Short mmCIF file of C-alpha atoms in Angstrom, two decimals:
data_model
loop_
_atom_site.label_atom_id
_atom_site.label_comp_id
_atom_site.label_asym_id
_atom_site.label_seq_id
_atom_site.Cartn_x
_atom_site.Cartn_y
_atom_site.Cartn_z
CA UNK A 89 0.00 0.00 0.00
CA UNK A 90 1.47 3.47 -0.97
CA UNK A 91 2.28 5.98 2.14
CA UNK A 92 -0.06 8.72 2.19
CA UNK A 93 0.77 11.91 0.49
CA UNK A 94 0.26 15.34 1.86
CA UNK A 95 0.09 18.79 0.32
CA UNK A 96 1.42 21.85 1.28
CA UNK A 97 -1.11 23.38 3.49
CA UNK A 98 -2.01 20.63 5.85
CA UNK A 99 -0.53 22.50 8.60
CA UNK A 100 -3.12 25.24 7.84
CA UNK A 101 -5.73 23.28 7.22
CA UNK A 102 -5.52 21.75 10.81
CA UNK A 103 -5.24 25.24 12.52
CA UNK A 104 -8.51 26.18 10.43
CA UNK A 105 -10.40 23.26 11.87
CA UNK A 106 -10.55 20.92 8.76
CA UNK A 107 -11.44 17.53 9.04
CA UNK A 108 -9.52 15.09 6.82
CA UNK A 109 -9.60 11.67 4.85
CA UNK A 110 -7.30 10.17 2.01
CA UNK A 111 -8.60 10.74 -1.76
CA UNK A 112 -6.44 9.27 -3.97
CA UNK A 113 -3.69 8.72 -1.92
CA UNK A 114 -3.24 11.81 -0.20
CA UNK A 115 -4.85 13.51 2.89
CA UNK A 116 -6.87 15.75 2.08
CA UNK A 117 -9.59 18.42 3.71
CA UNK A 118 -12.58 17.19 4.24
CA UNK A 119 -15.12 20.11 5.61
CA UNK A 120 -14.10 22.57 7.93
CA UNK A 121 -17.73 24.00 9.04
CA UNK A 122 -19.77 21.71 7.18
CA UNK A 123 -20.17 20.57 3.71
CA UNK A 124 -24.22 22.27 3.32
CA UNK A 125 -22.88 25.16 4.92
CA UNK A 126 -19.69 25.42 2.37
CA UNK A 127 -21.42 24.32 -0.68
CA UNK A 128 -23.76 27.07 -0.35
CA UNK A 129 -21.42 29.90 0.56
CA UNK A 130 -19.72 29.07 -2.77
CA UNK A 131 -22.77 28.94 -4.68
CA UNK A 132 -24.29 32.22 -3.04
CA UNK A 133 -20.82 34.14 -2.31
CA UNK A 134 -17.46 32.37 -3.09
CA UNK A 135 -15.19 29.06 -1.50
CA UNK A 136 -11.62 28.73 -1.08
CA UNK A 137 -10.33 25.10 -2.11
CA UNK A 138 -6.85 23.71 -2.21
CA UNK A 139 -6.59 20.98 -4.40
CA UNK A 140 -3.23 21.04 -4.27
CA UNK A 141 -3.30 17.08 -4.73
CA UNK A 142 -4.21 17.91 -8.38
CA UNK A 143 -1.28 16.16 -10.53
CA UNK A 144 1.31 18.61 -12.61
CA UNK A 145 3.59 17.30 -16.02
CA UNK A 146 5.05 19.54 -18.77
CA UNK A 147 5.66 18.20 -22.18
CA UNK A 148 8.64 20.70 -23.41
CA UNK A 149 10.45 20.57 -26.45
CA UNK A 150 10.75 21.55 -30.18
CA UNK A 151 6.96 20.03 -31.53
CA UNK A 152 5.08 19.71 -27.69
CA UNK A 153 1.96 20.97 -28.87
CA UNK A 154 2.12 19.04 -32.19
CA UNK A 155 2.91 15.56 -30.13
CA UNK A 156 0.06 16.24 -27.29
CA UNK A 157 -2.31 17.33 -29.97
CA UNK A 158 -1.36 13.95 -31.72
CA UNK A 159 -2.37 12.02 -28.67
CA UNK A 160 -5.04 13.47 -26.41
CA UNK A 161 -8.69 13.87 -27.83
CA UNK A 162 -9.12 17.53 -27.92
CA UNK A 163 -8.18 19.67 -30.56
CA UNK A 164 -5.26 21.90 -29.30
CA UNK A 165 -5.43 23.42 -32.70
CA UNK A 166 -8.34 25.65 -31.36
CA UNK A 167 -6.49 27.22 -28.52
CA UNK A 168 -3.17 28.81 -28.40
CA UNK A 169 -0.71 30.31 -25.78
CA UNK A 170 -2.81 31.53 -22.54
CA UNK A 171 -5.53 29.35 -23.19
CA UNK A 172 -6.48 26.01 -21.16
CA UNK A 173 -8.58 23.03 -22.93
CA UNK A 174 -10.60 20.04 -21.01
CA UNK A 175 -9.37 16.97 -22.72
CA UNK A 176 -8.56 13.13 -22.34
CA UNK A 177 -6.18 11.00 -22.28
CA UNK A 178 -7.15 7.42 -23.89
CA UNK A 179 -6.55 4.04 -24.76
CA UNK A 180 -6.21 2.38 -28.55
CA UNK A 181 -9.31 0.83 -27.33
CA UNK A 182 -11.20 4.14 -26.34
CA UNK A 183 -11.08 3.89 -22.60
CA UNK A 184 -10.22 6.88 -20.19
CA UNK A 185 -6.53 6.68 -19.02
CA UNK A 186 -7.62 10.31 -17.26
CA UNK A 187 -9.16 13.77 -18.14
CA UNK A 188 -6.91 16.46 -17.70
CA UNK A 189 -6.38 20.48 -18.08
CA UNK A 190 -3.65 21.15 -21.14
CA UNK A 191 -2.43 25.09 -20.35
CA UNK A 192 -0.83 26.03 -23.70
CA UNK A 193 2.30 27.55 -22.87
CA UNK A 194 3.88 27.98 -26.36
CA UNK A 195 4.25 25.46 -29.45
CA UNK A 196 7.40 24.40 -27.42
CA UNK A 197 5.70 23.44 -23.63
CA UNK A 198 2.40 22.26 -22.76
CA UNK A 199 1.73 21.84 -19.31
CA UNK A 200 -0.97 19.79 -17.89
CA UNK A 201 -2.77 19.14 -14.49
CA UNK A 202 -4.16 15.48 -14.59
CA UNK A 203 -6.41 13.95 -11.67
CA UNK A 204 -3.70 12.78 -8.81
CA UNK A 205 -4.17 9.57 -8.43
CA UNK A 206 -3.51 8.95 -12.93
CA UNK A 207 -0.54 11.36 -13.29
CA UNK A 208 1.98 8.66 -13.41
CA UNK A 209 -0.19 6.73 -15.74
CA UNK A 210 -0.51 9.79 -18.38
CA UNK A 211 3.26 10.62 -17.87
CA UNK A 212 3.90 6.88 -18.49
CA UNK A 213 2.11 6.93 -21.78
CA UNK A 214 2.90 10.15 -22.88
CA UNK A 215 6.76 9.13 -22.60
CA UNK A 216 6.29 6.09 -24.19
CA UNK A 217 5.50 7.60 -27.39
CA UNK A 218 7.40 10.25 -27.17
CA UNK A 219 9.71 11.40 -30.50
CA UNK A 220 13.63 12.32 -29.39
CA UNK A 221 13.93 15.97 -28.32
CA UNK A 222 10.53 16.16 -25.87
CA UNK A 223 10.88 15.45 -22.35
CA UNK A 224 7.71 14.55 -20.30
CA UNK A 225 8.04 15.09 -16.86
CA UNK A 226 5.99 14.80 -13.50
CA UNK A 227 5.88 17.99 -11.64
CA UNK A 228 3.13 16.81 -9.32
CA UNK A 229 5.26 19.07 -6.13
CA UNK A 230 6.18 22.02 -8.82
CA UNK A 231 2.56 23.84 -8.25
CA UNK A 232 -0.02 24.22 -5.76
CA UNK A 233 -4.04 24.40 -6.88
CA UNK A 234 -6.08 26.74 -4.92
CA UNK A 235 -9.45 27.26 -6.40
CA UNK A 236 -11.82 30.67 -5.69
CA UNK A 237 -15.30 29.80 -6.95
CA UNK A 238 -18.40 31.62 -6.50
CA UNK A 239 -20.11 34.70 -7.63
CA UNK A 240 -17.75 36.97 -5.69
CA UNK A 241 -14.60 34.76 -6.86
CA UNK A 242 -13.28 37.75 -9.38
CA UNK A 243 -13.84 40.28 -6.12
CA UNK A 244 -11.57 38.19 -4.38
CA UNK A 245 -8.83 37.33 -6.91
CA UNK A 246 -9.04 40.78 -7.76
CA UNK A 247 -7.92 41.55 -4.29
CA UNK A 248 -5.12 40.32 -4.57
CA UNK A 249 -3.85 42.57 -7.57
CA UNK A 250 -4.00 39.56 -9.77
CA UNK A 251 -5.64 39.40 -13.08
CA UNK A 252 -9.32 38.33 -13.31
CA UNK A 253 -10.83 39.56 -16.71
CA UNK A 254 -9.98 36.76 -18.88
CA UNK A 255 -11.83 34.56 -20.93
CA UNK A 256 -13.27 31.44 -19.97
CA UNK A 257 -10.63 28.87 -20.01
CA UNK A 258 -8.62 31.71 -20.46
CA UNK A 259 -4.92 31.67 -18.10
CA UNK A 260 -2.39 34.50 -17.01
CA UNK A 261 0.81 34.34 -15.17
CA UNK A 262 1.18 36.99 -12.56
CA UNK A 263 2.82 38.23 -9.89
CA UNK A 264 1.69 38.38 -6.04
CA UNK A 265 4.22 40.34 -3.43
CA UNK A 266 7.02 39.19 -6.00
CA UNK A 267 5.59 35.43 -6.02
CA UNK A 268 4.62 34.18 -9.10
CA UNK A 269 0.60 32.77 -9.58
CA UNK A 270 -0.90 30.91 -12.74
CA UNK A 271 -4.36 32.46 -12.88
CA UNK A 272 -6.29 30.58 -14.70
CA UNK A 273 -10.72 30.95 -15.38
CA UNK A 274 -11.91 27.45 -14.96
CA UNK A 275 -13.04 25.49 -11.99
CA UNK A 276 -14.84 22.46 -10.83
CA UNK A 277 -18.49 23.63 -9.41
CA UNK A 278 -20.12 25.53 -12.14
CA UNK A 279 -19.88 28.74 -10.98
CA UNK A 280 -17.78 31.82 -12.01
CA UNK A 281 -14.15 31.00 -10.87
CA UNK A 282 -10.53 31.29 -11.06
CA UNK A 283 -7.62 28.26 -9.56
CA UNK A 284 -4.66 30.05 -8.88
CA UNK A 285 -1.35 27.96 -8.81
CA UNK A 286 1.53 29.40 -7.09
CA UNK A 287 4.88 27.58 -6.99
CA UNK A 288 4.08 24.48 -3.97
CA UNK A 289 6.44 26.09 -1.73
CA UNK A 290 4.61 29.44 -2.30
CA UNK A 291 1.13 28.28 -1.32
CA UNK A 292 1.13 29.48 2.11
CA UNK A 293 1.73 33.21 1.32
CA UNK A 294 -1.14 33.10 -1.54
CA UNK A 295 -3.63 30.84 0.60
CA UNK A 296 -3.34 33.24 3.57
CA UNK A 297 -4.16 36.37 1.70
CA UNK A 298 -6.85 34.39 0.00
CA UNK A 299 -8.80 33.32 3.63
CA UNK A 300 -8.45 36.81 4.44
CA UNK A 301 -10.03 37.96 0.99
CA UNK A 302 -12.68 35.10 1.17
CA UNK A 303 -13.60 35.54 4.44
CA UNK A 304 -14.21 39.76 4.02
CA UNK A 305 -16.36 38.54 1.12
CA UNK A 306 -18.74 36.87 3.21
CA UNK A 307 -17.25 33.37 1.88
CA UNK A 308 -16.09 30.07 3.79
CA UNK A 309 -13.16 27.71 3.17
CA UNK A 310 -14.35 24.75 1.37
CA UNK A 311 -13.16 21.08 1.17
CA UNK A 312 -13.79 17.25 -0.53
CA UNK A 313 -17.19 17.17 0.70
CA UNK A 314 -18.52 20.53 -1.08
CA UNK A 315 -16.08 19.87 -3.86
CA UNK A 316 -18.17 16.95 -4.51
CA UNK A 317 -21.66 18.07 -3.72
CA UNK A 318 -20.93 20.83 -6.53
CA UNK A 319 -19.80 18.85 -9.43
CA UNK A 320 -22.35 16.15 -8.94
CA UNK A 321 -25.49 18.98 -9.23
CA UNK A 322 -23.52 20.20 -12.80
CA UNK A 323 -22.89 16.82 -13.94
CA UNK A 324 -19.21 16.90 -14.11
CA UNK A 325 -17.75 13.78 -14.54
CA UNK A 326 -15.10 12.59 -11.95
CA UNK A 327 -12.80 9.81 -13.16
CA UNK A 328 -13.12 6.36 -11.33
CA UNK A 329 -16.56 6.97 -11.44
CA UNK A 330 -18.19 8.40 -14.66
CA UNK A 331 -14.82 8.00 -16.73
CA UNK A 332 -12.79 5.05 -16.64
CA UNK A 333 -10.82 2.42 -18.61
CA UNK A 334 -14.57 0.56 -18.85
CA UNK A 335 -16.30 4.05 -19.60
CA UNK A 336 -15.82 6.27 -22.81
CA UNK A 337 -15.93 9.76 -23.24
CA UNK A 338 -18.86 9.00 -25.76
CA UNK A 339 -20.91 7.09 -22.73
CA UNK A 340 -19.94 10.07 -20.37
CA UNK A 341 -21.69 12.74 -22.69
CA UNK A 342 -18.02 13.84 -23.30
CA UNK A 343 -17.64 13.66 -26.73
CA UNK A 344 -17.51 17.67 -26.93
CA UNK A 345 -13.92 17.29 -25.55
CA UNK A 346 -12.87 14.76 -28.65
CA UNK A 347 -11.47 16.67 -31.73
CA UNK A 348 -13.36 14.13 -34.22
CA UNK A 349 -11.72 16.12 -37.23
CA UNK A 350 -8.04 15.40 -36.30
CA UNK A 351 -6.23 12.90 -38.14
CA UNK A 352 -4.86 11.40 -34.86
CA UNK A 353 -5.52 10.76 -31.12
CA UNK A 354 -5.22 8.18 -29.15
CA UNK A 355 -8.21 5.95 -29.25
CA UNK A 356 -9.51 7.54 -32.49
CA UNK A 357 -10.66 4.56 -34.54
CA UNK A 358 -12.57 2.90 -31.60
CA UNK A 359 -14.38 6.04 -30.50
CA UNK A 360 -15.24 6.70 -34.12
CA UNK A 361 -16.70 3.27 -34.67
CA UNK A 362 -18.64 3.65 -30.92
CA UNK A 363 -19.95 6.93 -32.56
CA UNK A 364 -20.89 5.35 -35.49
CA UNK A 365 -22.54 2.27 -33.67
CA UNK A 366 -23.97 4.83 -30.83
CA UNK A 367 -23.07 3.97 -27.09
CA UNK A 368 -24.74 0.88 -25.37
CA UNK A 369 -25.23 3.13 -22.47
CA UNK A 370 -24.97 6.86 -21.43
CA UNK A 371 -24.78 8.86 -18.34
CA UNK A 372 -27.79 10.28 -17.26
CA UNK A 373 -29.18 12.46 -14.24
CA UNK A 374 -31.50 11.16 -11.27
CA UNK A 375 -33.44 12.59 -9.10
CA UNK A 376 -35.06 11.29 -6.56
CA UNK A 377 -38.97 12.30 -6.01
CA UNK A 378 -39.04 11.24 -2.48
CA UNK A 379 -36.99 10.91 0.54
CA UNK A 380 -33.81 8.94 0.11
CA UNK A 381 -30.24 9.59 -0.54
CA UNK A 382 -28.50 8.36 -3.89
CA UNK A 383 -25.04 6.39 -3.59
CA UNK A 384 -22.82 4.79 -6.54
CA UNK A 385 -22.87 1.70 -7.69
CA UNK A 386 -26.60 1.47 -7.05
CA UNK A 387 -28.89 -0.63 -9.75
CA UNK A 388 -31.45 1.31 -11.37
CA UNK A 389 -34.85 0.14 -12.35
CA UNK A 390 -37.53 0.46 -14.87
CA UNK A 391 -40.17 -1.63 -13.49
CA UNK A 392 -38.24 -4.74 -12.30
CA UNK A 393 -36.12 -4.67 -15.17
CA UNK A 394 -32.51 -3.71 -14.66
CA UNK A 395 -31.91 -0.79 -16.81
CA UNK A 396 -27.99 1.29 -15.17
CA UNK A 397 -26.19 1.54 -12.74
CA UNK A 398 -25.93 5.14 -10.69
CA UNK A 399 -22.20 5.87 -10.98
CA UNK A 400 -22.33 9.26 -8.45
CA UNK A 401 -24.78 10.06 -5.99
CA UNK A 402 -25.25 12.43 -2.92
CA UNK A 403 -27.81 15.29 -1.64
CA UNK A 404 -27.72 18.21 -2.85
CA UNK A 405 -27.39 21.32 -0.91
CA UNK A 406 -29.03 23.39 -3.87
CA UNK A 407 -32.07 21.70 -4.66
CA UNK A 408 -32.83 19.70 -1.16
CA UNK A 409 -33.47 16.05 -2.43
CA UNK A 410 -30.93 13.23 -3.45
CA UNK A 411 -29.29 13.27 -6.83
CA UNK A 412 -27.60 11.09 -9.00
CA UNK A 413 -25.22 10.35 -11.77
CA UNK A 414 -26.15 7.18 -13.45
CA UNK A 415 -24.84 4.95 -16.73
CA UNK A 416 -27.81 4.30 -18.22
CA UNK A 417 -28.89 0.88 -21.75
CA UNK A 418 -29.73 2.97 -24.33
CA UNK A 419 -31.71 -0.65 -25.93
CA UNK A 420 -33.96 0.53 -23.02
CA UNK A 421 -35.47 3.84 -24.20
CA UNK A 422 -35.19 5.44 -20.97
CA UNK A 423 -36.74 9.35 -21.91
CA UNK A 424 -36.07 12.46 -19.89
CA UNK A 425 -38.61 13.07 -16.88
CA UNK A 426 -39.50 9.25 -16.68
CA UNK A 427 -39.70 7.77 -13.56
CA UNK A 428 -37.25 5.10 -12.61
CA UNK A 429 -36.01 3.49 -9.26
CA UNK A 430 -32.99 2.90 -7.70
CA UNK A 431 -32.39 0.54 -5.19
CA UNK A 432 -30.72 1.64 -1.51
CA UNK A 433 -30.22 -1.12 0.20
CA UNK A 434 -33.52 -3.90 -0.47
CA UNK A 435 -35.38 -0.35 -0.76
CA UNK A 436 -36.59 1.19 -4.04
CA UNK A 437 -36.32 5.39 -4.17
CA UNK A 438 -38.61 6.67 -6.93
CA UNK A 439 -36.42 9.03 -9.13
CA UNK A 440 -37.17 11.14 -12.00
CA UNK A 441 -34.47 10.69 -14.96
CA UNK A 442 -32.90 14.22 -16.12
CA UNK A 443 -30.59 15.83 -18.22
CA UNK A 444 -27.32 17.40 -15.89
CA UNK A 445 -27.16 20.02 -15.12
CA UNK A 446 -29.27 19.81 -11.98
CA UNK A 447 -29.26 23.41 -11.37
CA UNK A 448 -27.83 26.75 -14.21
CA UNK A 449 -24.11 26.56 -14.88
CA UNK A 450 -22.66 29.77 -14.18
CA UNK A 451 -19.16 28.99 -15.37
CA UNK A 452 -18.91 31.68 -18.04
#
């Protein structure tokens, strides 16, 4: 069993009242007041996270951009330097090694920010195809992640003399008391935000001015729990769970991120033919009608008919009843707003099947 890894702000995170458990092999905050109570400060005002566990690798060398767009799905031919792209990283056959962030840099350095527990995988991969002259490196300890999310997240950046009127997807590099932030307009909960990655052994100056800014905002520190809670309501997908090696972008509603015109990425032919064929199953919202709180890996039925499988499931903050993610037989013919069940435990929970999001996206 690998030793548990730990960020740079744990020490802060203690004094601050967190409580903690391991995610994907590191220790990470938990809640600190509550998870209702921080979900709905972002979504009403703004949260602080650090998801500093976030992995970090940098593809650098005469031809980067040309090599990553030749291997990950999205087109990197539609961005260029200080723009960001979603995107995935997957097998020949058209599973999901990971999704990932690509910040163009120049033609010359892309660096990306894969899900922790997969960065060695996409390094792996990425190296192994790699032409002479690119290096492909893990910097999982070169940045720290700390995301400001919420309607008063530009207020707060903006605080801090750093740069808050780019686009969406949109990144700057700037400079805070003479350390150096990546500011970048993305985020994880649907709502106007910015994650801000300072060198790791920076994080401490840049996550102290940001409690101060957050808290004179009428904001709260946020951790796994809201995290969660607010990319389940928006229907973002979290690897291990809606992605996978078993589950395609195509079956996670993700073929938006795929740059079907490109003459190469990896997976291409497979993910063509499973767009040509049309998924055997897709991921679909639940939620519930009544009383009862969705989990994953929960069967769901149409009459007594297996028809899915909930993949993500909690209760949400925003809307008061239980939610879910679920993979979903399209041979079954399942239509939005029909009623399904899911069983919890020997007990069936009437749900109502719906497109994600579960409540407006307010990313842009």
């Amino acid at each position: 069993m690998s030793e548990i890894q730990h960020g740079p702000l744990e020490e802060r995170h203690r004094q601050l009242g967190a409580s903690f458990a391991e995610f994907s092999g590191w220790l990470m905050p938990v809640a600190y007041e509550g998870t209702v109570g921080e979900h709905t400060a972002t979504r009403g005002a703004v949260g602080l996270f650090d998801v500093s566990h976030l992995g970090k690798a940098a593809v650098r060398g005469p031809g980067a951009a040309e090599y990553v767009n030749s291997t990950l799905t999205n087109d990197l031919g539609r961005i260029g330097p200080g723009k960001a792209q979603y995107t995935l990283c997957c097998t020949e056959s058209g599973g999901v090694i990971d999704d990932l962030i690509a910040y163009y840099v120049s033609d010359d350095e892309i660096f990306l920010v894969p899900n922790a527990a997969n960065t060695a995988a996409v390094v792996a991969a990425l190296q192994d195809k790699a032409p002479g002259g690119l290096t492909i490196t893990d910097e999982h300890r070169s940045r720290a992640v700390l995301a400001v999310q919420g309607p008063k997240s530009a207020e707060v950046v903006g605080s801090l003399g750093l740069p808050t009127d780019m686009d969406y997807m949109g990144y700057s590099d700037a400079d805070f008391n003479g350390v150096e932030v990546r500011v970048c307009r993305t985020g994880y909960t649907g709502e106007h935000g910015y994650e801000l990655l300072p060198a790791w052994g920076d994080a401490p100056v840049v996550f102290d001015a940001l409690v101060d800014a957050v808290s004179g905002a009428g904001g709260q520190l946020a951790g796994l729990g809201a995290r969660d809670t607010l990319r389940t309501e928006m229907g973002y997908p979290l690897h291990g769970h809606e992605l996978s090696l078993e589950i395609s972008p195509l079956q996670a509603r993700c073929g938006w991120a795929i740059g079907w015109r490109k003459d190469a990425f990896w997976g291409r032919d497979a993910l063509l033919a499973e767009k040509e064929a049309g998924p055997k199953r897709l991921l679909r919202g639940l939620r519930a009608v009544g009383r009862g709180v969705l989990r994953p890996e929960l069967t769901v039925l149409d009459g007594s008919t297996p028809v899915g499988v909930t993949t993500s499931g909690t209760f949400s903050p925003s809307l008061k009843v239980g939610i879910a993610l679920a993979l979903l037989d399209t041979d079954h013919d399942i239509a939005d707003g029909q009623r399904v069940a899911v069983d919890v435990r020997g007990r069936q929970v009437e749900c109502e099947v719906a497109k994600p999001p579960f409540v407006e996206a307010k990313t842009r």
